[in-house]
Amino acid sequence: MSPSWPADVFHELQNARVTQVAYVPDAGHGQLIGLCHADAGMRAVSLTTEEEGVAMLAGAWLGGQRGVLLLQSSGVGNCINMLALNLECRIPLLALVTMRGEWGEFNPWQVPMGRSTASALETAGVLVYRADAADDVAPTVRAATALAFHSSRAVAVLIGQRVIGTKSFEK
Amino acid sequence: MSAPLDRRAVAARILSARGDALVVTGLGNPTYDVAAAGDTALNFYLWAAMGGAAMTGLGLALAQPRRRVLVVTGDGEMLMGLGSLATIGVERPSNLAIVVLDNEHYGETGMQPAHTGRGVDLAGIAAATGFKLAVTVRTETELELLAAQLFTADGPLFAAVKVSTAPSPTSLPPRDGPYLRSRFREALLGADIHR
């Protein structure tokens, strides 16, 4: 059975009038990405690298639209320099980050970026919230969305690997 | 072979026909070149975020489908965001145009050679990703042809305009981020957007 938090997050994004969705394909966000693509009121854009989305969503906001960046913790490092747009211009950023490299991780190469995800974002100046239970994800996204768009801040929600489930390498 | 085009003259020529187009600039000389052609609230200048100009243009173009969006950037900045050409090629925004003022060097950091002077063809890359028009411009005649298409032809459009490395007079636009974003949004969306 698929979890319900992706649909709950999708409704939070709809309620917040988020219309541009920038993402790097990710299993943890798979269900949410599918919902966004299927919605006629949203434009979901697949990126080659995460920092493209930071710039794209800054452009969206300059043009009067709200956006969300969906990424995996491994992509957070790619974004840091591009955050100058948000942090100097006080342009909102809503980033939903699925965590790797923690709860039951099989792939040791995911551990370094997973361990530094929160501190890298905070050091850069991004406000970081975290959900480690499925029921906490949507309320946390709702609060982060309000903070991002009402207070013009860069906000990231980290969705713990415990929520998503440990990736299986069995094919 | 005619003398290489002057970057300030190219920016001025292109922007003379902009109408109500929205302009995003890449950091360094393109920001200065666009400012020298006339500072306006509908210019959004990047002073950092290298590699992000084209994607800022994409988000803006998707948000404002009725307005032409022009990105003016440099070859080094475009090279840092090459993947964004693939993303734009897939999304195919018909109102987005990208002009690279290509002096084949990193002008801001001491004129180190860039890949575009060493065999890398940006227009070729843009064409391969699906841009509707992707050209390299070297002469006044080609520049006139580009200027005629830039704000009217169906996009996405891409042009690498080869320009000289001759230095230009200092022309620094405002660099305060909140001021730049607020004046841009107010000019585009109205003063109520601040509420």
mmCIF file of C-alpha atoms in Angstrom:
data_model
loop_
_atom_site.group_PDB
_atom_site.id
_atom_site.type_symbol
_atom_site.label_atom_id
_atom_site.label_comp_id
_atom_site.label_asym_id
_atom_site.label_seq_id
_atom_site.Cartn_x
_atom_site.Cartn_y
_atom_site.Cartn_z
ATOM 1 C CA MET A 1 0.000 0.000 0.000
ATOM 2 C CA SER A 2 1.334 3.417 -0.884
ATOM 3 C CA PRO A 3 1.672 5.930 1.945
ATOM 4 C CA SER A 4 -0.777 8.818 2.251
ATOM 5 C CA TRP A 5 1.687 11.608 3.089
ATOM 6 C CA PRO A 6 2.556 12.379 -0.558
ATOM 7 C CA ALA A 7 -1.123 13.049 -1.351
ATOM 8 C CA ASP A 8 -1.436 15.153 1.811
ATOM 9 C CA VAL A 9 1.623 17.177 0.800
ATOM 10 C CA PHE A 10 0.182 17.576 -2.693
ATOM 11 C CA HIS A 11 -2.976 19.092 -1.207
ATOM 12 C CA GLU A 12 -0.925 21.462 0.913
ATOM 13 C CA LEU A 13 0.874 22.627 -2.237
ATOM 14 C CA GLN A 14 -2.446 23.084 -4.041
ATOM 15 C CA ASN A 15 -3.880 25.033 -1.127
ATOM 16 C CA ALA A 16 -0.820 27.272 -1.107
ATOM 17 C CA ARG A 17 -1.268 27.992 -4.843
ATOM 18 C CA VAL A 18 2.035 26.398 -5.778
ATOM 19 C CA THR A 19 2.047 26.104 -9.573
ATOM 20 C CA GLN A 20 5.660 25.407 -10.559
ATOM 21 C CA VAL A 21 7.231 22.160 -9.410
ATOM 22 C CA ALA A 22 10.932 21.672 -10.079
ATOM 23 C CA TYR A 23 12.430 18.293 -9.298
ATOM 24 C CA VAL A 24 15.222 15.849 -9.830
ATOM 25 C CA PRO A 25 13.716 12.380 -10.191
ATOM 26 C CA ASP A 26 13.671 10.635 -6.837
ATOM 27 C CA ALA A 27 12.010 7.468 -5.546
ATOM 28 C CA GLY A 28 10.995 9.044 -2.241
ATOM 29 C CA HIS A 29 9.183 11.823 -4.063
ATOM 30 C CA GLY A 30 7.910 9.512 -6.813
ATOM 31 C CA GLN A 31 4.251 9.582 -5.819
ATOM 32 C CA LEU A 32 4.201 13.364 -5.285
ATOM 33 C CA ILE A 33 5.961 13.970 -8.617
ATOM 34 C CA GLY A 34 3.317 11.852 -10.333
ATOM 35 C CA LEU A 35 0.482 13.817 -8.710
ATOM 36 C CA CYS A 36 2.042 17.129 -9.759
ATOM 37 C CA HIS A 37 2.495 15.976 -13.365
ATOM 38 C CA ALA A 38 -1.117 14.832 -13.486
ATOM 39 C CA ASP A 39 -2.471 18.183 -12.238
ATOM 40 C CA ALA A 40 -3.438 20.611 -15.000
ATOM 41 C CA GLY A 41 -2.827 23.570 -12.697
ATOM 42 C CA MET A 42 0.792 22.661 -12.041
ATOM 43 C CA ARG A 43 3.833 22.698 -14.266
ATOM 44 C CA ALA A 44 6.262 19.993 -13.204
ATOM 45 C CA VAL A 45 9.751 20.395 -14.625
ATOM 46 C CA SER A 46 12.401 17.692 -14.496
ATOM 47 C CA LEU A 47 15.891 19.145 -13.940
ATOM 48 C CA THR A 48 19.357 17.887 -14.799
ATOM 49 C CA THR A 49 20.675 19.146 -11.448
ATOM 50 C CA GLU A 50 19.056 20.616 -8.354
ATOM 51 C CA GLU A 51 20.462 24.147 -8.529
ATOM 52 C CA GLU A 52 18.565 24.644 -11.792
ATOM 53 C CA GLY A 53 15.409 24.476 -9.714
ATOM 54 C CA VAL A 54 16.595 27.105 -7.242
ATOM 55 C CA ALA A 55 17.077 29.555 -10.114
ATOM 56 C CA MET A 56 13.899 28.509 -11.926
ATOM 57 C CA LEU A 57 11.715 29.033 -8.875
ATOM 58 C CA ALA A 58 13.304 32.421 -8.194
ATOM 59 C CA GLY A 59 12.246 33.360 -11.730
ATOM 60 C CA ALA A 60 8.768 31.962 -11.089
ATOM 61 C CA TRP A 61 8.361 34.131 -8.002
ATOM 62 C CA LEU A 62 9.632 37.216 -9.824
ATOM 63 C CA GLY A 63 6.892 36.479 -12.343
ATOM 64 C CA GLY A 64 4.178 36.126 -9.700
ATOM 65 C CA GLN A 65 4.026 32.353 -9.247
ATOM 66 C CA ARG A 66 4.922 30.107 -6.345
ATOM 67 C CA GLY A 67 6.996 26.983 -6.699
ATOM 68 C CA VAL A 68 8.405 24.025 -4.839
ATOM 69 C CA LEU A 69 11.720 22.197 -5.259
ATOM 70 C CA LEU A 70 11.629 18.431 -4.745
ATOM 71 C CA LEU A 71 15.022 16.854 -4.213
ATOM 72 C CA GLN A 72 16.991 14.210 -2.402
ATOM 73 C CA SER A 73 19.514 15.091 0.302
ATOM 74 C CA SER A 74 22.332 14.206 -2.118
ATOM 75 C CA GLY A 75 21.285 17.198 -4.242
ATOM 76 C CA VAL A 76 21.391 19.766 -1.462
ATOM 77 C CA GLY A 77 25.107 20.347 -1.907
ATOM 78 C CA ASN A 78 24.518 21.290 -5.524
ATOM 79 C CA CYS A 79 22.245 24.159 -4.494
ATOM 80 C CA ILE A 80 24.400 26.141 -2.106
ATOM 81 C CA ASN A 81 25.878 28.806 -4.409
ATOM 82 C CA MET A 82 22.575 29.347 -6.213
ATOM 83 C CA LEU A 83 20.925 30.196 -2.894
ATOM 84 C CA ALA A 84 22.476 33.666 -3.227
ATOM 85 C CA LEU A 85 19.316 34.469 -5.194
ATOM 86 C CA ASN A 86 17.045 33.669 -2.250
ATOM 87 C CA LEU A 87 19.269 34.807 0.562
ATOM 88 C CA GLU A 88 20.387 38.144 -0.894
ATOM 89 C CA CYS A 89 17.126 39.057 -2.660
ATOM 90 C CA ARG A 90 14.857 37.598 0.038
ATOM 91 C CA ILE A 91 13.099 35.465 -2.563
ATOM 92 C CA PRO A 92 11.053 32.599 -1.075
ATOM 93 C CA LEU A 93 12.227 29.023 -1.510
ATOM 94 C CA LEU A 94 10.254 25.960 -0.499
ATOM 95 C CA ALA A 95 12.387 22.824 -0.762
ATOM 96 C CA LEU A 96 11.192 19.344 0.220
ATOM 97 C CA VAL A 97 14.173 17.079 0.789
ATOM 98 C CA THR A 98 13.915 13.303 1.059
ATOM 99 C CA MET A 99 16.740 12.006 3.210
ATOM 100 C CA ARG A 100 19.306 9.385 2.289
ATOM 101 C CA GLY A 101 22.327 8.201 4.169
ATOM 102 C CA GLU A 102 20.658 7.696 7.545
ATOM 103 C CA TRP A 103 17.957 5.232 8.753
ATOM 104 C CA GLY A 104 19.119 1.804 7.629
ATOM 105 C CA GLU A 105 21.103 3.103 4.641
ATOM 106 C CA PHE A 106 22.702 0.340 2.550
ATOM 107 C CA ASN A 107 24.879 2.565 0.354
ATOM 108 C CA PRO A 108 27.768 4.088 2.320
ATOM 109 C CA TRP A 109 28.381 6.707 -0.394
ATOM 110 C CA GLN A 110 25.086 8.361 0.576
ATOM 111 C CA VAL A 111 26.143 8.858 4.169
ATOM 112 C CA PRO A 112 28.438 11.927 3.841
ATOM 113 C CA MET A 113 25.880 14.225 2.180
ATOM 114 C CA GLY A 114 23.067 12.822 4.309
ATOM 115 C CA ARG A 115 24.990 13.660 7.463
ATOM 116 C CA SER A 116 25.737 17.236 6.340
ATOM 117 C CA THR A 117 22.395 18.073 4.711
ATOM 118 C CA ALA A 118 20.832 19.955 7.625
ATOM 119 C CA SER A 119 24.015 21.722 8.708
ATOM 120 C CA ALA A 120 24.929 22.722 5.140
ATOM 121 C CA LEU A 121 21.512 24.292 4.623
ATOM 122 C CA GLU A 122 21.554 26.021 8.010
ATOM 123 C CA THR A 123 25.077 27.330 7.525
ATOM 124 C CA ALA A 124 24.002 28.765 4.180
ATOM 125 C CA GLY A 125 21.069 30.544 5.853
ATOM 126 C CA VAL A 126 18.137 28.282 5.012
ATOM 127 C CA LEU A 127 15.513 27.580 7.716
ATOM 128 C CA VAL A 128 15.353 23.813 8.219
ATOM 129 C CA TYR A 129 12.472 21.713 9.554
ATOM 130 C CA ARG A 130 12.270 17.978 9.777
ATOM 131 C CA ALA A 131 9.596 15.292 9.801
ATOM 132 C CA ASP A 132 10.433 11.789 11.000
ATOM 133 C CA ALA A 133 6.883 10.411 11.151
ATOM 134 C CA ALA A 134 4.520 10.117 8.208
ATOM 135 C CA ASP A 135 1.799 12.071 10.032
ATOM 136 C CA ASP A 136 4.168 14.984 10.591
ATOM 137 C CA VAL A 137 5.082 15.529 6.957
ATOM 138 C CA ALA A 138 2.047 17.454 5.698
ATOM 139 C CA PRO A 139 1.702 19.738 8.763
ATOM 140 C CA THR A 140 5.417 20.524 8.559
ATOM 141 C CA VAL A 141 5.103 21.317 4.858
ATOM 142 C CA ARG A 142 2.115 23.557 5.606
ATOM 143 C CA ALA A 143 4.087 25.535 8.189
ATOM 144 C CA ALA A 144 7.142 25.742 5.938
ATOM 145 C CA THR A 145 5.014 26.927 3.024
ATOM 146 C CA ALA A 146 3.513 29.725 5.106
ATOM 147 C CA LEU A 147 6.926 30.794 6.349
ATOM 148 C CA ALA A 148 8.436 30.720 2.867
ATOM 149 C CA PHE A 149 5.748 32.676 1.051
ATOM 150 C CA HIS A 150 4.374 34.927 3.793
ATOM 151 C CA SER A 151 7.738 35.832 5.261
ATOM 152 C CA SER A 152 9.822 35.566 2.081
ATOM 153 C CA ARG A 153 12.299 33.069 3.438
ATOM 154 C CA ALA A 154 14.220 30.079 2.135
ATOM 155 C CA VAL A 155 12.822 27.036 3.929
ATOM 156 C CA ALA A 156 13.638 23.342 3.636
ATOM 157 C CA VAL A 157 11.673 20.408 5.024
ATOM 158 C CA LEU A 158 13.737 17.281 5.532
ATOM 159 C CA ILE A 159 11.670 14.109 5.245
ATOM 160 C CA GLY A 160 13.468 11.440 7.240
ATOM 161 C CA GLN A 161 14.515 8.175 5.662
ATOM 162 C CA ARG A 162 12.486 6.428 8.333
ATOM 163 C CA VAL A 163 9.347 7.922 6.732
ATOM 164 C CA ILE A 164 10.301 6.994 3.201
ATOM 165 C CA GLY A 165 11.672 3.570 3.978
ATOM 166 C CA THR A 166 15.149 2.314 3.373
ATOM 167 C CA LYS A 167 15.966 1.828 -0.291
ATOM 168 C CA SER A 168 16.135 -1.800 -1.325
ATOM 169 C CA PHE A 169 18.895 -2.787 -3.735
ATOM 170 C CA GLU A 170 17.236 -6.093 -4.609
ATOM 171 C CA LYS A 171 16.000 -6.034 -8.219
ATOM 172 C CA MET B 1 36.656 39.011 -41.961
ATOM 173 C CA SER B 2 35.119 42.016 -40.248
ATOM 174 C CA ALA B 3 36.193 43.228 -36.798
ATOM 175 C CA PRO B 4 34.515 41.391 -33.899
ATOM 176 C CA LEU B 5 31.316 42.956 -32.615
ATOM 177 C CA ASP B 6 31.399 45.276 -29.615
ATOM 178 C CA ARG B 7 29.425 43.854 -26.662
ATOM 179 C CA ARG B 8 27.909 47.171 -25.613
ATOM 180 C CA ALA B 9 26.772 47.899 -29.159
ATOM 181 C CA VAL B 10 25.266 44.419 -29.418
ATOM 182 C CA ALA B 11 23.373 44.816 -26.122
ATOM 183 C CA ALA B 12 22.116 48.247 -27.157
ATOM 184 C CA ARG B 13 21.005 47.000 -30.571
ATOM 185 C CA ILE B 14 19.165 43.994 -29.181
ATOM 186 C CA LEU B 15 17.482 45.872 -26.350
ATOM 187 C CA SER B 16 16.359 48.762 -28.552
ATOM 188 C CA ALA B 17 13.549 46.501 -29.781
ATOM 189 C CA ARG B 18 12.620 44.978 -26.388
ATOM 190 C CA GLY B 19 9.205 46.597 -25.977
ATOM 191 C CA ASP B 20 7.767 45.279 -22.705
ATOM 192 C CA ALA B 21 10.091 42.259 -22.572
ATOM 193 C CA LEU B 22 11.422 41.053 -19.216
ATOM 194 C CA VAL B 23 15.213 40.785 -19.080
ATOM 195 C CA VAL B 24 17.381 38.612 -16.824
ATOM 196 C CA THR B 25 21.147 39.054 -16.927
ATOM 197 C CA GLY B 26 24.000 36.745 -16.011
ATOM 198 C CA LEU B 27 26.637 38.009 -13.595
ATOM 199 C CA GLY B 28 29.607 40.071 -14.751
ATOM 200 C CA ASN B 29 29.804 41.916 -18.034
ATOM 201 C CA PRO B 30 26.321 41.001 -19.351
ATOM 202 C CA THR B 31 24.797 42.668 -16.266
ATOM 203 C CA TYR B 32 26.879 45.792 -16.986
ATOM 204 C CA ASP B 33 26.133 45.686 -20.726
ATOM 205 C CA VAL B 34 22.370 45.528 -20.204
ATOM 206 C CA ALA B 35 22.523 48.297 -17.583
ATOM 207 C CA ALA B 36 24.522 50.477 -19.987
ATOM 208 C CA ALA B 37 21.787 50.040 -22.595
ATOM 209 C CA GLY B 38 19.301 51.537 -20.109
ATOM 210 C CA ASP B 39 18.474 50.608 -16.532
ATOM 211 C CA THR B 40 14.797 49.762 -16.002
ATOM 212 C CA ALA B 41 12.739 48.006 -13.327
ATOM 213 C CA LEU B 42 12.048 45.191 -15.803
ATOM 214 C CA ASN B 43 15.718 44.216 -15.792
ATOM 215 C CA PHE B 44 16.622 41.637 -13.165
ATOM 216 C CA TYR B 45 20.381 41.579 -12.757
ATOM 217 C CA LEU B 46 22.181 38.597 -11.297
ATOM 218 C CA TRP B 47 25.317 39.564 -9.397
ATOM 219 C CA ALA B 48 26.115 35.968 -8.414
ATOM 220 C CA ALA B 49 24.298 32.607 -8.711
ATOM 221 C CA MET B 50 26.575 31.736 -11.632
ATOM 222 C CA GLY B 51 24.942 29.292 -14.019
ATOM 223 C CA GLY B 52 21.435 30.349 -13.009
ATOM 224 C CA ALA B 53 20.488 33.020 -15.544
ATOM 225 C CA ALA B 54 18.856 30.730 -18.123
ATOM 226 C CA MET B 55 16.821 28.875 -15.493
ATOM 227 C CA THR B 56 15.713 32.109 -13.845
ATOM 228 C CA GLY B 57 14.503 33.023 -17.316
ATOM 229 C CA LEU B 58 12.661 29.709 -17.651
ATOM 230 C CA GLY B 59 10.741 30.118 -14.386
ATOM 231 C CA LEU B 60 9.849 33.668 -15.338
ATOM 232 C CA ALA B 61 8.789 32.648 -18.857
ATOM 233 C CA LEU B 62 6.519 29.904 -17.487
ATOM 234 C CA ALA B 63 4.981 32.366 -15.003
ATOM 235 C CA GLN B 64 4.464 35.048 -17.663
ATOM 236 C CA PRO B 65 3.561 33.198 -20.872
ATOM 237 C CA ARG B 66 2.289 36.370 -22.558
ATOM 238 C CA ARG B 67 5.522 38.283 -22.071
ATOM 239 C CA ARG B 68 8.755 37.781 -23.921
ATOM 240 C CA VAL B 69 11.590 36.888 -21.570
ATOM 241 C CA LEU B 70 15.164 37.572 -22.664
ATOM 242 C CA VAL B 71 18.191 36.198 -20.849
ATOM 243 C CA VAL B 72 21.450 37.991 -21.602
ATOM 244 C CA THR B 73 24.471 36.201 -20.233
ATOM 245 C CA GLY B 74 28.110 35.354 -20.862
ATOM 246 C CA ASP B 75 29.815 32.271 -22.208
ATOM 247 C CA GLY B 76 31.344 31.302 -18.853
ATOM 248 C CA GLU B 77 28.006 31.659 -17.076
ATOM 249 C CA MET B 78 26.220 29.620 -19.753
ATOM 250 C CA LEU B 79 28.878 26.900 -19.617
ATOM 251 C CA MET B 80 28.285 26.548 -15.870
ATOM 252 C CA GLY B 81 24.601 25.899 -16.536
ATOM 253 C CA LEU B 82 24.818 23.733 -19.660
ATOM 254 C CA GLY B 83 22.289 21.265 -18.257
ATOM 255 C CA SER B 84 19.724 24.053 -18.175
ATOM 256 C CA LEU B 85 19.814 24.137 -21.985
ATOM 257 C CA ALA B 86 18.638 20.518 -21.930
ATOM 258 C CA THR B 87 15.880 21.352 -19.442
ATOM 259 C CA ILE B 88 14.720 24.325 -21.532
ATOM 260 C CA GLY B 89 14.954 22.252 -24.709
ATOM 261 C CA VAL B 90 12.555 19.761 -23.152
ATOM 262 C CA GLU B 91 10.144 22.378 -21.738
ATOM 263 C CA ARG B 92 10.144 24.443 -24.953
ATOM 264 C CA PRO B 93 8.851 27.779 -23.635
ATOM 265 C CA SER B 94 7.800 29.690 -26.756
ATOM 266 C CA ASN B 95 8.407 33.087 -25.090
ATOM 267 C CA LEU B 96 12.000 32.559 -23.927
ATOM 268 C CA ALA B 97 15.121 33.798 -25.713
ATOM 269 C CA ILE B 98 18.727 33.458 -24.571
ATOM 270 C CA VAL B 99 21.541 35.621 -25.895
ATOM 271 C CA VAL B 100 25.088 34.749 -24.888
ATOM 272 C CA LEU B 101 27.565 37.585 -25.340
ATOM 273 C CA ASP B 102 30.445 35.267 -26.118
ATOM 274 C CA ASN B 103 33.927 36.771 -25.871
ATOM 275 C CA GLU B 104 35.416 33.298 -25.437
ATOM 276 C CA HIS B 105 37.009 34.361 -22.145
ATOM 277 C CA TYR B 106 36.309 34.818 -18.440
ATOM 278 C CA GLY B 107 36.389 38.605 -18.545
ATOM 279 C CA GLU B 108 35.641 39.214 -14.885
ATOM 280 C CA THR B 109 38.497 37.118 -13.533
ATOM 281 C CA GLY B 110 41.457 38.016 -15.733
ATOM 282 C CA MET B 111 40.591 36.956 -19.278
ATOM 283 C CA GLN B 112 41.321 33.272 -18.919
ATOM 284 C CA PRO B 113 40.276 31.385 -22.074
ATOM 285 C CA ALA B 114 36.834 29.738 -22.036
ATOM 286 C CA HIS B 115 35.792 26.518 -23.777
ATOM 287 C CA THR B 116 33.806 28.480 -26.387
ATOM 288 C CA GLY B 117 37.091 29.680 -27.905
ATOM 289 C CA ARG B 118 38.485 26.170 -27.885
ATOM 290 C CA GLY B 119 35.959 24.330 -30.002
ATOM 291 C CA VAL B 120 32.800 24.179 -27.884
ATOM 292 C CA ASP B 121 29.801 25.369 -29.906
ATOM 293 C CA LEU B 122 27.053 26.651 -27.594
ATOM 294 C CA ALA B 123 24.547 27.183 -30.412
ATOM 295 C CA GLY B 124 25.213 23.624 -31.559
ATOM 296 C CA ILE B 125 24.445 22.363 -28.058
ATOM 297 C CA ALA B 126 21.251 24.453 -27.880
ATOM 298 C CA ALA B 127 20.151 23.154 -31.281
ATOM 299 C CA ALA B 128 20.781 19.577 -30.170
ATOM 300 C CA THR B 129 18.561 20.030 -27.106
ATOM 301 C CA GLY B 130 15.570 21.207 -29.145
ATOM 302 C CA PHE B 131 15.699 25.009 -29.281
ATOM 303 C CA LYS B 132 13.574 26.254 -32.179
ATOM 304 C CA LEU B 133 16.324 28.573 -33.363
ATOM 305 C CA ALA B 134 19.958 28.367 -32.347
ATOM 306 C CA VAL B 135 22.502 30.538 -34.127
ATOM 307 C CA THR B 136 25.996 31.922 -33.822
ATOM 308 C CA VAL B 137 26.206 35.586 -34.763
ATOM 309 C CA ARG B 138 29.469 37.153 -35.925
ATOM 310 C CA THR B 139 28.562 40.084 -38.178
ATOM 311 C CA GLU B 140 26.369 43.195 -38.183
ATOM 312 C CA THR B 141 24.172 41.590 -40.832
ATOM 313 C CA GLU B 142 23.616 38.484 -38.719
ATOM 314 C CA LEU B 143 22.945 40.698 -35.688
ATOM 315 C CA GLU B 144 20.217 42.564 -37.582
ATOM 316 C CA LEU B 145 18.619 39.274 -38.543
ATOM 317 C CA LEU B 146 18.705 38.123 -34.925
ATOM 318 C CA ALA B 147 17.281 41.415 -33.636
ATOM 319 C CA ALA B 148 14.355 41.013 -36.013
ATOM 320 C CA GLN B 149 13.547 37.551 -34.608
ATOM 321 C CA LEU B 150 14.428 37.841 -30.953
ATOM 322 C CA PHE B 151 11.173 39.314 -29.660
ATOM 323 C CA THR B 152 8.774 37.885 -32.197
ATOM 324 C CA ALA B 153 9.775 34.407 -33.382
ATOM 325 C CA ASP B 154 8.497 31.306 -31.627
ATOM 326 C CA GLY B 155 10.962 30.150 -28.976
ATOM 327 C CA PRO B 156 12.894 28.916 -27.296
ATOM 328 C CA LEU B 157 15.553 30.910 -29.129
ATOM 329 C CA PHE B 158 19.285 30.820 -28.562
ATOM 330 C CA ALA B 159 22.039 33.005 -29.961
ATOM 331 C CA ALA B 160 25.741 33.042 -29.199
ATOM 332 C CA VAL B 161 26.924 36.468 -30.318
ATOM 333 C CA LYS B 162 30.673 36.533 -30.715
ATOM 334 C CA VAL B 163 32.042 39.771 -29.260
ATOM 335 C CA SER B 164 35.502 41.255 -28.791
ATOM 336 C CA THR B 165 37.435 41.231 -25.515
ATOM 337 C CA ALA B 166 37.970 45.009 -25.695
ATOM 338 C CA PRO B 167 37.200 46.589 -22.306
ATOM 339 C CA SER B 168 34.021 48.651 -21.896
ATOM 340 C CA PRO B 169 33.463 51.713 -19.694
ATOM 341 C CA THR B 170 32.269 50.985 -16.163
ATOM 342 C CA SER B 171 28.479 50.673 -15.927
ATOM 343 C CA LEU B 172 27.230 49.318 -12.621
ATOM 344 C CA PRO B 173 23.486 48.912 -12.040
ATOM 345 C CA PRO B 174 21.963 48.675 -8.546
ATOM 346 C CA ARG B 175 23.026 45.505 -6.731
ATOM 347 C CA ASP B 176 20.802 45.544 -3.653
ATOM 348 C CA GLY B 177 18.822 42.313 -3.997
ATOM 349 C CA PRO B 178 15.578 43.269 -2.222
ATOM 350 C CA TYR B 179 15.431 46.512 -4.204
ATOM 351 C CA LEU B 180 15.960 44.714 -7.523
ATOM 352 C CA ARG B 181 13.346 42.043 -6.850
ATOM 353 C CA SER B 182 10.761 44.445 -5.437
ATOM 354 C CA ARG B 183 11.007 47.008 -8.207
ATOM 355 C CA PHE B 184 10.847 44.229 -10.809
ATOM 356 C CA ARG B 185 7.723 42.675 -9.275
ATOM 357 C CA GLU B 186 6.035 46.022 -8.783
ATOM 358 C CA ALA B 187 6.649 47.025 -12.403
ATOM 359 C CA LEU B 188 5.395 43.650 -13.644
ATOM 360 C CA LEU B 189 2.635 42.770 -11.174
ATOM 361 C CA GLY B 190 1.590 46.090 -9.593
ATOM 362 C CA ALA B 191 2.157 47.637 -6.164
ATOM 363 C CA ASP B 192 -0.395 45.358 -4.485
ATOM 364 C CA ILE B 193 2.054 42.494 -4.878
ATOM 365 C CA HIS B 194 3.864 43.831 -1.777
ATOM 366 C CA ARG B 195 0.808 43.321 0.435
#
